[in-house]
XYZ file of N, CA and C in Angstrom:
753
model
N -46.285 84.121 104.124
C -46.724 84.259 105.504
C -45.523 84.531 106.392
N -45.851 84.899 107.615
C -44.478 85.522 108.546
C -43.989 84.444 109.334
N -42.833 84.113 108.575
C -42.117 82.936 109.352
C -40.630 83.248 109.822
N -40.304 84.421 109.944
C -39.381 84.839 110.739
C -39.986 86.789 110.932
N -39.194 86.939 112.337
C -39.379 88.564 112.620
C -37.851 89.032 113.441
N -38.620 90.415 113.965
C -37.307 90.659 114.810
C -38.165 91.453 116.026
N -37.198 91.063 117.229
C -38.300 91.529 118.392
C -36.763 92.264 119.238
N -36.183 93.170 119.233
C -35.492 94.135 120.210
C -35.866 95.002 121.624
N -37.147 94.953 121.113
C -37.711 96.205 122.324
C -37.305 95.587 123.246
N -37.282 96.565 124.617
C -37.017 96.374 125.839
C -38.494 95.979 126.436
N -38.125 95.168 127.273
C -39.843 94.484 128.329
C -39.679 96.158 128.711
N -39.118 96.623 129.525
C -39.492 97.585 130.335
C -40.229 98.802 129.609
N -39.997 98.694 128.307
C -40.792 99.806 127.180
C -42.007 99.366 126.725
N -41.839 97.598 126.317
C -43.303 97.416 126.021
C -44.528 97.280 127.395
N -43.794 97.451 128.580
C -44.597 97.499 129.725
C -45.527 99.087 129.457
N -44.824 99.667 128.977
C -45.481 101.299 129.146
C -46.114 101.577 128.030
N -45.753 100.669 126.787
C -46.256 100.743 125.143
C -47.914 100.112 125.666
N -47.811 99.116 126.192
C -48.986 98.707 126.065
C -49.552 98.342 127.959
N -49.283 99.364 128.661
C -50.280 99.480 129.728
C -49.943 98.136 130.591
N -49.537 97.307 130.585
C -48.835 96.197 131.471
C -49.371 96.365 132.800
N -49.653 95.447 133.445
C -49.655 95.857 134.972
C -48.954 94.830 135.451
N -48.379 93.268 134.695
C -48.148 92.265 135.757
C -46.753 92.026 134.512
N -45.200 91.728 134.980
C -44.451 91.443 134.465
C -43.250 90.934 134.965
N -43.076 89.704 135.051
C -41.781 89.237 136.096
C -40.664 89.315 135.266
N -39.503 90.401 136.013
C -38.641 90.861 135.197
C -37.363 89.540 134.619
N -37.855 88.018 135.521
C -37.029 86.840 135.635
C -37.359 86.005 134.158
N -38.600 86.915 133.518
C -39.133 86.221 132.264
C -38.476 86.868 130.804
N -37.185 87.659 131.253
C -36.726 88.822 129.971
C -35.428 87.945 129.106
N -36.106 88.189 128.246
C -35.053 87.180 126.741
C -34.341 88.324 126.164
N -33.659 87.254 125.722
C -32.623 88.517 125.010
C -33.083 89.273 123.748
N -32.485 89.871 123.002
C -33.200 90.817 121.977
C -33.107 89.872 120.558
N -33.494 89.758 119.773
C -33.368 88.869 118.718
C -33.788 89.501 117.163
N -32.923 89.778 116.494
C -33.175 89.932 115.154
C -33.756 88.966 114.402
N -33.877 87.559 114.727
C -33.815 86.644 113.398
C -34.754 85.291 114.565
N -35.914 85.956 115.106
C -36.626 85.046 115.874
C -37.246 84.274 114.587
N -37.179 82.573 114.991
C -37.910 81.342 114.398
C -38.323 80.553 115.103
N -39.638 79.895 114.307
C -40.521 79.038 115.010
C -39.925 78.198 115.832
N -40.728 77.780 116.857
C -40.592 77.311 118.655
C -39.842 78.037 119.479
N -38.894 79.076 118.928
C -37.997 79.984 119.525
C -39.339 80.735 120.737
N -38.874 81.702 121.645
C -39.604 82.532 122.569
C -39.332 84.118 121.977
N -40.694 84.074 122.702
C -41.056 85.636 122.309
C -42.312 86.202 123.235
N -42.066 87.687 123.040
C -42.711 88.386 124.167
C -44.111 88.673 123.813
N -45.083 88.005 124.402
C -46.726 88.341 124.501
C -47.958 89.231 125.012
N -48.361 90.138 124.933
C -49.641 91.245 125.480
C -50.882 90.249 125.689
N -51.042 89.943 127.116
C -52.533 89.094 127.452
C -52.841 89.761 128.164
N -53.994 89.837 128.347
C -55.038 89.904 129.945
C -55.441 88.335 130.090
N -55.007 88.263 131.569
C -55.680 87.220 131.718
C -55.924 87.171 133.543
N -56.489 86.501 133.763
C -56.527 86.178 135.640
C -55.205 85.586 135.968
N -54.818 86.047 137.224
C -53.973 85.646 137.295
C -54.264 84.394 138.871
N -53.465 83.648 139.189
C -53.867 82.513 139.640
C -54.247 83.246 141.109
N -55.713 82.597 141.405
C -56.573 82.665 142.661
C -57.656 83.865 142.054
N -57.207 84.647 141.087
C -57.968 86.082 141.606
C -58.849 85.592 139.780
N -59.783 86.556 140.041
C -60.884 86.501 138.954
C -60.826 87.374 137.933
N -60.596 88.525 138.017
C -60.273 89.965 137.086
C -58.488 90.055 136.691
N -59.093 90.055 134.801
C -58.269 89.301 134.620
C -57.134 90.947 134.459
N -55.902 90.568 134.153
C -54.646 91.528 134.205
C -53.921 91.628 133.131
N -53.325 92.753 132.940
C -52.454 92.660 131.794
C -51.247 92.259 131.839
N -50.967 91.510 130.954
C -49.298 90.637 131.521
C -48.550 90.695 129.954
N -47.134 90.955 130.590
C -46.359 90.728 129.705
C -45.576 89.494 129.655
N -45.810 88.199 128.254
C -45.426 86.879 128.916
C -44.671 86.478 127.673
N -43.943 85.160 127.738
C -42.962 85.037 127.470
C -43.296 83.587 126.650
N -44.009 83.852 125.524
C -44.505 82.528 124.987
C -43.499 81.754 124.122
N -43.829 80.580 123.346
C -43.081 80.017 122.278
C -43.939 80.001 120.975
N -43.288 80.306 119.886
C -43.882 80.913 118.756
C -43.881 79.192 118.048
N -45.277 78.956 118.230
C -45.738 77.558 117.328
C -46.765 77.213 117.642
N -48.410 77.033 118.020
C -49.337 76.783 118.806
C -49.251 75.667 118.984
N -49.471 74.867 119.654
C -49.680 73.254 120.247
C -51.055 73.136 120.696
N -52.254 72.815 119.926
C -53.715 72.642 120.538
C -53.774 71.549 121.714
N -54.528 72.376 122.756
C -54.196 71.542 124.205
C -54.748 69.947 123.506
N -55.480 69.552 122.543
C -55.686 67.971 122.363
C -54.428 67.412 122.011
N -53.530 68.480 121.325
C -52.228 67.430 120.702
C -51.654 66.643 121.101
N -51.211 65.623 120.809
C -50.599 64.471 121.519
C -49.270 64.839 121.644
N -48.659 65.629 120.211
C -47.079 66.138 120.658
C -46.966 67.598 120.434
N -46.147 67.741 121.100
C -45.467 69.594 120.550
C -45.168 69.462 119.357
N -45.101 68.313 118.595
C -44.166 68.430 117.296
C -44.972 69.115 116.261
N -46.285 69.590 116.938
C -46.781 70.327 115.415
C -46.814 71.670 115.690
N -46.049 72.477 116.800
C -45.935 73.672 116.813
C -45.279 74.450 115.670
N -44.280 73.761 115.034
C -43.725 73.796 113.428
C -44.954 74.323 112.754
N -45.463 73.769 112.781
C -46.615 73.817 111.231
C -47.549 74.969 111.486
N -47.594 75.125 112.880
C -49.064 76.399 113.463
C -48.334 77.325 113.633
N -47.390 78.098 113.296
C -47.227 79.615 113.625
C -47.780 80.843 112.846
N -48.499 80.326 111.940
C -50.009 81.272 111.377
C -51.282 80.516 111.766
N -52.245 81.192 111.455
C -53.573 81.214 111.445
C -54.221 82.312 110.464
N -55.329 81.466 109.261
C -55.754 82.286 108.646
C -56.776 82.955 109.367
N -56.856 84.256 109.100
C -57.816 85.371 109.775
C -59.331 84.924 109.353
N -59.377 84.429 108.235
C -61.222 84.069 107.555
C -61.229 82.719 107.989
N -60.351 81.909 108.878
C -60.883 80.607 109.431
C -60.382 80.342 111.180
N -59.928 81.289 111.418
C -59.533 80.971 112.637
C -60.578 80.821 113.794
N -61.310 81.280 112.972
C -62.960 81.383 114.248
C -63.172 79.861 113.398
N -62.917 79.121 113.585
C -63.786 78.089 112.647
C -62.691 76.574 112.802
N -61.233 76.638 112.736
C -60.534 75.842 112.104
C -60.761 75.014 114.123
N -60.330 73.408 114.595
C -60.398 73.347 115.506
C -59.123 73.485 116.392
N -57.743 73.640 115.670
C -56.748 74.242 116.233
C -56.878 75.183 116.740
N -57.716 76.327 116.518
C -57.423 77.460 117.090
C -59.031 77.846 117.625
N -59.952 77.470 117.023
C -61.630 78.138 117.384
C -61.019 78.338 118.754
N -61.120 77.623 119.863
C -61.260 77.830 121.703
C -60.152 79.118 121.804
N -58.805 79.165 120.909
C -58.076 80.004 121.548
C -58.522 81.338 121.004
N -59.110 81.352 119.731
C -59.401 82.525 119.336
C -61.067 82.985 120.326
N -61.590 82.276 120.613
C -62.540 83.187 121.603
C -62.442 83.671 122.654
N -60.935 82.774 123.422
C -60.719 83.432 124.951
C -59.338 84.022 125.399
N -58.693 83.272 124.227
C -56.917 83.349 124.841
C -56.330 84.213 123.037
N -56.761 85.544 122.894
C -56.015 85.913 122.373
C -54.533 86.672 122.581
N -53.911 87.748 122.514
C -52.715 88.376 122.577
C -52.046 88.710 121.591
N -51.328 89.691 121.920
C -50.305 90.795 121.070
C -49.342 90.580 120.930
N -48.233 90.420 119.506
C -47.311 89.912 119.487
C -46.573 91.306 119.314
N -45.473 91.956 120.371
C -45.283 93.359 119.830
C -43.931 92.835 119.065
N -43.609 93.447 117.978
C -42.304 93.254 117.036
C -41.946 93.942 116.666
N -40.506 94.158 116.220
C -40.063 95.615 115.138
C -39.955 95.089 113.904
N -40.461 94.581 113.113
C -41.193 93.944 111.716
C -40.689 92.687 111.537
N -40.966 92.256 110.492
C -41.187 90.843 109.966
C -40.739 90.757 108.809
N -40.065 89.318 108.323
C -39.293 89.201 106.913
C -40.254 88.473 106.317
N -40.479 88.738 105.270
C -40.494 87.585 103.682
C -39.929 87.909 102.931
N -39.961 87.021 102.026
C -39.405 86.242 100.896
C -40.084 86.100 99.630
N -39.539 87.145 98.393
C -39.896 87.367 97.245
C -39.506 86.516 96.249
N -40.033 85.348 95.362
C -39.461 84.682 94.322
C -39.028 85.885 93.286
N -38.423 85.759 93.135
C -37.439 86.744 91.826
C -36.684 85.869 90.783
N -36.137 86.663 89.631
C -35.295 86.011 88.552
C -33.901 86.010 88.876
N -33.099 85.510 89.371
C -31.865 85.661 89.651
C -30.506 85.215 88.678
N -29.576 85.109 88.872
C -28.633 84.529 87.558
C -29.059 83.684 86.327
N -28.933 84.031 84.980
C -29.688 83.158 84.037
C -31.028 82.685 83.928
N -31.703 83.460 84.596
C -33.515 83.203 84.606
C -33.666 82.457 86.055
N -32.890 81.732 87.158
C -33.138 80.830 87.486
C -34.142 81.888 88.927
N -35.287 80.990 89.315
C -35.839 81.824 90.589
C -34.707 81.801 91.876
N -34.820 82.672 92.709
C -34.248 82.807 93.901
C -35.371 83.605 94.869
N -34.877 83.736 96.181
C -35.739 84.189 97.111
C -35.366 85.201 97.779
N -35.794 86.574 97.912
C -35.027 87.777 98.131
C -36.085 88.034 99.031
N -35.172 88.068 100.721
C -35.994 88.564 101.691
C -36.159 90.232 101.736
N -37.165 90.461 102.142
C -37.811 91.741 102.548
C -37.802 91.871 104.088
N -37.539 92.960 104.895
C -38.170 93.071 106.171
C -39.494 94.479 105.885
N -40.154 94.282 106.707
C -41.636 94.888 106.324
C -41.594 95.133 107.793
N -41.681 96.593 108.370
C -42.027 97.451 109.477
C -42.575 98.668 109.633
N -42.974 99.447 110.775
C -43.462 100.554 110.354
C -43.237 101.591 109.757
N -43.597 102.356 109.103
C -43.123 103.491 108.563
C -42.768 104.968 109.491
N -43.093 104.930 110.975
C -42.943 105.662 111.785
C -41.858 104.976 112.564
N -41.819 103.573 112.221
C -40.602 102.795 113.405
C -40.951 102.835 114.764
N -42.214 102.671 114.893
C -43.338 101.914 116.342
C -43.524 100.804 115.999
N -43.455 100.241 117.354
C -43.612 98.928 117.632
C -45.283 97.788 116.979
N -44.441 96.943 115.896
C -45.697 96.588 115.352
C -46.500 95.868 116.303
N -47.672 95.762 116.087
C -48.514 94.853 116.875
C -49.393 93.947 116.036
N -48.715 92.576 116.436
C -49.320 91.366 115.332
C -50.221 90.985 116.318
N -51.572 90.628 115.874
C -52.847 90.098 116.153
C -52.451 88.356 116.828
N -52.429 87.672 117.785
C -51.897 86.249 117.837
C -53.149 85.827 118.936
N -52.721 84.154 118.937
C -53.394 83.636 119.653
C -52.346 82.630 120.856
N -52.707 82.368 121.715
C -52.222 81.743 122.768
C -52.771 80.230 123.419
N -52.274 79.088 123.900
C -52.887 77.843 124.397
C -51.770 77.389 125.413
N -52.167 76.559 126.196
C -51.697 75.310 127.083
C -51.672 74.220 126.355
N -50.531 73.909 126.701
C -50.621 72.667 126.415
C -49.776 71.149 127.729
N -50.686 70.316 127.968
C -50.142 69.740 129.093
C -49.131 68.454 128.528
N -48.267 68.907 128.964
C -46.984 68.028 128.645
C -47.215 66.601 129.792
N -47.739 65.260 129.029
C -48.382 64.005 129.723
C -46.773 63.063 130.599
N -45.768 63.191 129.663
C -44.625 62.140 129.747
C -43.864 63.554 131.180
N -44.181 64.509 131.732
C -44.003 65.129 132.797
C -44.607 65.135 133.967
N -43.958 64.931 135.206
C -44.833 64.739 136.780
C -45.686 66.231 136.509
N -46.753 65.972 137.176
C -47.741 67.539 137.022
C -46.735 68.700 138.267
N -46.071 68.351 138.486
C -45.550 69.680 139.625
C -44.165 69.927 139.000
N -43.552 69.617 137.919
C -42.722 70.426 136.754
C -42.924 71.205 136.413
N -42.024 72.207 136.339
C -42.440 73.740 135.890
C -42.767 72.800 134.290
N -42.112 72.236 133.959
C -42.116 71.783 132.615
C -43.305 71.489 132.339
N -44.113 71.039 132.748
C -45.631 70.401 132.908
C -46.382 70.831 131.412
N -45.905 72.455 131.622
C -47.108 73.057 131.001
C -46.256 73.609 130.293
N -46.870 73.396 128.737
C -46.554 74.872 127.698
C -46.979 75.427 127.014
N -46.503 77.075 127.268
C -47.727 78.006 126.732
C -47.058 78.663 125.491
N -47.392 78.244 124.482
C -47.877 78.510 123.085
C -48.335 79.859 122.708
N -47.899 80.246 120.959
C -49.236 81.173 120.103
C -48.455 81.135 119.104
N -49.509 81.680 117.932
C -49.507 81.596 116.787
C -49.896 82.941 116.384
N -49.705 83.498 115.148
C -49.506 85.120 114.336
C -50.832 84.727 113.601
N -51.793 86.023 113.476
C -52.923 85.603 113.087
C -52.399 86.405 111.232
N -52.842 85.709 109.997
C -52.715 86.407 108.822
C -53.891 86.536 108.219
N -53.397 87.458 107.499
C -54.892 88.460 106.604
C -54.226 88.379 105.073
N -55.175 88.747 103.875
C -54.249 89.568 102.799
C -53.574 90.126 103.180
N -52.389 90.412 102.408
C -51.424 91.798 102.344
C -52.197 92.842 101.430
N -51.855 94.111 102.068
C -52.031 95.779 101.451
C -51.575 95.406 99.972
N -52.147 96.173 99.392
C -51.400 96.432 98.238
C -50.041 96.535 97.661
N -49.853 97.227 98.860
C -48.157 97.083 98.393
C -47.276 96.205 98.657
N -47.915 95.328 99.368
C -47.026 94.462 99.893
C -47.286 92.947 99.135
N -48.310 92.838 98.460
C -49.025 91.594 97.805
C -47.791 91.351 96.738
N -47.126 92.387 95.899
C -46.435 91.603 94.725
C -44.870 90.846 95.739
N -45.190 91.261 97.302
C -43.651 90.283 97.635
C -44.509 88.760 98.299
N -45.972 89.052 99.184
C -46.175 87.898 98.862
C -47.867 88.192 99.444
N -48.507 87.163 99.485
C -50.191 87.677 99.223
C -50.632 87.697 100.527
N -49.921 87.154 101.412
C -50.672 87.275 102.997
C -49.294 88.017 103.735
N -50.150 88.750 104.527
C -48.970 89.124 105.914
C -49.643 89.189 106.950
N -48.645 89.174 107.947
C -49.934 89.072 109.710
C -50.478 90.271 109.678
N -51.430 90.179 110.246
C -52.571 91.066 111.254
C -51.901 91.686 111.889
N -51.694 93.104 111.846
C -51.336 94.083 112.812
C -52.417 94.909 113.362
N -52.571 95.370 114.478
C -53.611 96.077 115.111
C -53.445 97.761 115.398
N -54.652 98.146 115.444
C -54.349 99.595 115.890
C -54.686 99.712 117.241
N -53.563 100.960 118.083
C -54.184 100.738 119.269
C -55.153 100.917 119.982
N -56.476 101.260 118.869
C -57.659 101.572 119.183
C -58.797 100.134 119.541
N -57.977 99.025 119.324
C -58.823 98.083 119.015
C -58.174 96.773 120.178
N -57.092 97.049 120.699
C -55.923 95.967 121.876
C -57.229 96.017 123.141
N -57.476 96.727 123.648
C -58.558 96.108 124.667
C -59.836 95.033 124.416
N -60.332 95.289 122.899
C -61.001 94.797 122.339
C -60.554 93.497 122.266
N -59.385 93.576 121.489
C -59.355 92.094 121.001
C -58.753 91.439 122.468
N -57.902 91.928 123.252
C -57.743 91.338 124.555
C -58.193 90.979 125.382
N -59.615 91.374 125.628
C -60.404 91.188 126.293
C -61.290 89.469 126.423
N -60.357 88.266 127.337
C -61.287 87.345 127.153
C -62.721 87.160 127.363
N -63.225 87.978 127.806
C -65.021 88.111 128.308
C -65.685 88.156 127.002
N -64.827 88.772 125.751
C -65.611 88.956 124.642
C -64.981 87.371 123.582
N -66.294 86.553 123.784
C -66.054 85.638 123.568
C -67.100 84.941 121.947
N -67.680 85.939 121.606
C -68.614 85.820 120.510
C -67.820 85.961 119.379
N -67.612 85.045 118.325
C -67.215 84.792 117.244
C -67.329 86.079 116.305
N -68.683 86.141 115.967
C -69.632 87.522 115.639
C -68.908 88.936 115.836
N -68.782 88.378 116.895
C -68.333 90.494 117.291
C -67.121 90.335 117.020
N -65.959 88.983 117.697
C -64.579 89.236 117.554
C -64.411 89.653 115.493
N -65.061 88.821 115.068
C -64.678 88.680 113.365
C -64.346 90.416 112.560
N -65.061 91.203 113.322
C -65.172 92.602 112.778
C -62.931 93.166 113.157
N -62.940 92.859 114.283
C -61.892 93.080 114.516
C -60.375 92.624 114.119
N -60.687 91.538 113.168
C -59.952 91.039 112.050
C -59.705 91.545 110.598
N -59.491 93.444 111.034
C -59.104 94.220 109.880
C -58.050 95.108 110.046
N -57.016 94.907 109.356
C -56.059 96.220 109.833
C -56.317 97.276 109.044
N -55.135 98.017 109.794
C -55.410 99.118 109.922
C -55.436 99.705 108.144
N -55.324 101.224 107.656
C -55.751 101.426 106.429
C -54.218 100.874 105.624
N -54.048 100.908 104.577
C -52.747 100.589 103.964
C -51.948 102.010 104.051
N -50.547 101.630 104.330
C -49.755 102.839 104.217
C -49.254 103.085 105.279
N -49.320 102.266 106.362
C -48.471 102.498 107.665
C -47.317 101.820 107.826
N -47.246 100.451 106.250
C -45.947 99.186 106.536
C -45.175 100.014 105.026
N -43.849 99.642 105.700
C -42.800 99.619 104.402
C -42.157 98.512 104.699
N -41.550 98.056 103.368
C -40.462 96.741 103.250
C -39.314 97.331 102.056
N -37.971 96.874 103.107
C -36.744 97.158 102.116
C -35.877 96.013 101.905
N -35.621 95.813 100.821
C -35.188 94.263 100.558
C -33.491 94.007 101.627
N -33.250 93.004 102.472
C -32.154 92.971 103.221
C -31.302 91.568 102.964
N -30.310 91.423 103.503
C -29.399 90.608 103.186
C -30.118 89.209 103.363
N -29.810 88.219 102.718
C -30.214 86.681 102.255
C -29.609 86.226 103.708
N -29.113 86.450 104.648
C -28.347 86.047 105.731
C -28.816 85.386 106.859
N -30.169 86.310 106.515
C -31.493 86.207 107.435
C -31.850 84.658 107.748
N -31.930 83.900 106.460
C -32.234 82.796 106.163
C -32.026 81.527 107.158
N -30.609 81.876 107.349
C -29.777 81.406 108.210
C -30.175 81.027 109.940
N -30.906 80.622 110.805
C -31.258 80.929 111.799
C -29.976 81.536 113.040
N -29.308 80.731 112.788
C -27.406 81.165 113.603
C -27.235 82.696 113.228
N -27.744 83.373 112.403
C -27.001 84.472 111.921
C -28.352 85.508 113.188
N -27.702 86.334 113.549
C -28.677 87.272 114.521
C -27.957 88.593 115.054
N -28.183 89.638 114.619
C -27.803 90.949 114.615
C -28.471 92.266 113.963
N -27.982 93.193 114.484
C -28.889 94.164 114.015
C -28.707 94.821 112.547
N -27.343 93.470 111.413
C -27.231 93.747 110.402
C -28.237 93.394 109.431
N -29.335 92.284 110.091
C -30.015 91.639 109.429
C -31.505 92.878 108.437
N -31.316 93.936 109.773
C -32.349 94.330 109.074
C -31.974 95.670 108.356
N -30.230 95.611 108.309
C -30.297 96.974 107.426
C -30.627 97.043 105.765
N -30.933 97.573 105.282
C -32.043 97.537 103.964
C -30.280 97.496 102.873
N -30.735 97.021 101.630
C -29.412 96.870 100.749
C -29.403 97.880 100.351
N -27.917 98.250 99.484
C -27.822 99.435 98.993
C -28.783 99.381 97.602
N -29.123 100.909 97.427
C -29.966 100.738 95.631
C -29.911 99.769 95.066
N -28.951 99.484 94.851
C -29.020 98.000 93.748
C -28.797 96.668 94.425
N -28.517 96.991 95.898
C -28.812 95.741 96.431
C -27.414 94.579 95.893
N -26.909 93.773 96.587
C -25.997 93.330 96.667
C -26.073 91.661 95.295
N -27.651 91.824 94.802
C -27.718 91.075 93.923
C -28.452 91.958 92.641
N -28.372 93.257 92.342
C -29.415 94.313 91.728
C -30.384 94.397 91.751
N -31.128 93.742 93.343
C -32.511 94.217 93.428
C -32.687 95.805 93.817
N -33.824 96.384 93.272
C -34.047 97.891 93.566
C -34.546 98.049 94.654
N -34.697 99.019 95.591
C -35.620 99.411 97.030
C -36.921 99.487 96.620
N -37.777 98.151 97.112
C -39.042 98.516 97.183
C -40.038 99.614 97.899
C-alpha cells in the first residue's frame, strides 16, 4: 500500500490542473520528494466555504493520516493513511467521510517496496517509484475529516484538524508482482463526480471506485534512500542504472 510519495508541483499549476477557484497562497509547502504519514500535503475539495452555501473548489493543505472526528487522539492518524476501496463505504472510520468529504490527492507518484532475494538468499526490500507514463500529475482518489482537538481553547487556530487518507484498490497487472494493492488514481473524467459532496449515495459513489484502464502507471526500481524519512531530493526518484546498484533489472 502507498506509504510514502512525492508531491513537487507548484500550487499555482495545480490551481489550473484542476480548475481551483479558492487558494490562499499563505497555505504553500515546500516541494517534497519523500512525503510521510502526518507530514502535509496538497488537497482538491469542493466544499462551502464559511457563510456561503455553494460549495467551491479549493486547494488545501491537509495532513496525510485520517483522524475520525470520534477519535479521542490524533495518534491513530499513523495507522489510517489508506482506505480499502471495497470497504470504505462501509468501515466506520471513513463511511461519513467517504459520502461527503472526499478529495484529490495530486502527486508525481508513489513508492513501494518489493520483497526480493538479496545477498545469500536473505529477503530485502527494493523500493519502486510508480508514476505516470506521460509524467502528469497523478490523481489519488482520498478522503478528508475534522477533527476537534478537546485539550485546545475552541478559538485556536489549533482547535481543528483537517485530515485524509489515500483510497486503495488492486494493483494493474503490472504492478501486482511489486505489491497487490496501490491507490486509486482517477481520470479526469470522473473529479467532479467524485468531488462533488451533494452526491452522497453509497450506490452511485461505489461505481466510481475504478481506475482508469491498466497502462497509464510505470515503476522503476530507485535508491533504498527513500526509506529514510531525512533523506528528500529529487535524487530519490531517479530510477537505478540497468542493474541497479544491488542487480535489480528495470521493471
Amino acid at each position: 500500500m502507498c506509504g510514502r510519495f512525492a508531491s513537487t508541483t507548484k500550487p499555482e499549476d495545480l490551481v489550473e490542473i484542476f480548475g481551483v477557484r479558492q487558494w490562499d497562497p499563505a497555505e504553500t509547502i515546500a516541494p517534497s520528494w519523500n512525503v510521510a504519514p502526518t507530514d502535509s500535503a496538497y488537497a482538491v475539495l469542493d466544499r462551502a466555504p464559511k457563510g456561503e452555501r455553494e460549495p467551491v473548489r479549493q486547494l488545501r493543505v491537509l495532513r496525510w493520516g485520517l483522524v475520525p472526528s470520534w477519535s479521542r487522539s490524533a495518534e491513530t492518524a499513523v495507522k489510517m493513511i489508506n482506505a480499502r476501496s471495497d470497504t470504505v463505504h462501509e468501515k466506520p472510520a471513513y463511511r461519513q467521510a467517504f459520502a461527503s468529504r472526499r478529495c484529490l490527492l495530486p502527486v508525481d507518484g508513489y513508492y513501494e517496496w518489493q520483497t526480493i532475494s538479496g545477498e545469500r538468499g536473505r529477503p530485502r526490500k527494493q523500493p519502486f517509484f510508480v508514476s505516470r507514463v506521460d509524467g502528469r500529475v497523478l490523481a489519488l482518489a482520498g478522503l478528508y475529516e475534522f477533527w476537534r482537538d478537546r485539550a485546545v481553547p475552541a478559538d485556536d487556530p489549533a482547535a481543528w484538524l483537517v485530515t485524509c487518507t489515500i483510497v486503495t484498490t488492486d494493483a494493474e497487472p503490472a504492478l501486482a508482482p511489486i505489491h497487490e494493492r496501490m491507490p486509486l488514481f482517477l481520470d479526469p473524467s470522473t473529479f467532479d463526480a467524485w468531488l462533488d459532496p451533494a452526491l452522497d449515495n453509497a450506490e452511485e459513489l461505489r461505481p466510481l471506485l475504478v481506475p482508469p484502464p491498466p497502462g497509464a502507471l510505470r515503476a522503476v526500481p530507485v535508491s533504498s534512500a527513500v526509506g529514510n524519512i531525512r533523506n528528500n531530493g529529487p535524487e530519490l526518484v531517479e530510477p537505478l542504472d540497468e542493474n541497479g546498484n544491488d542487480g535489480t533489472m528495470l521493471f
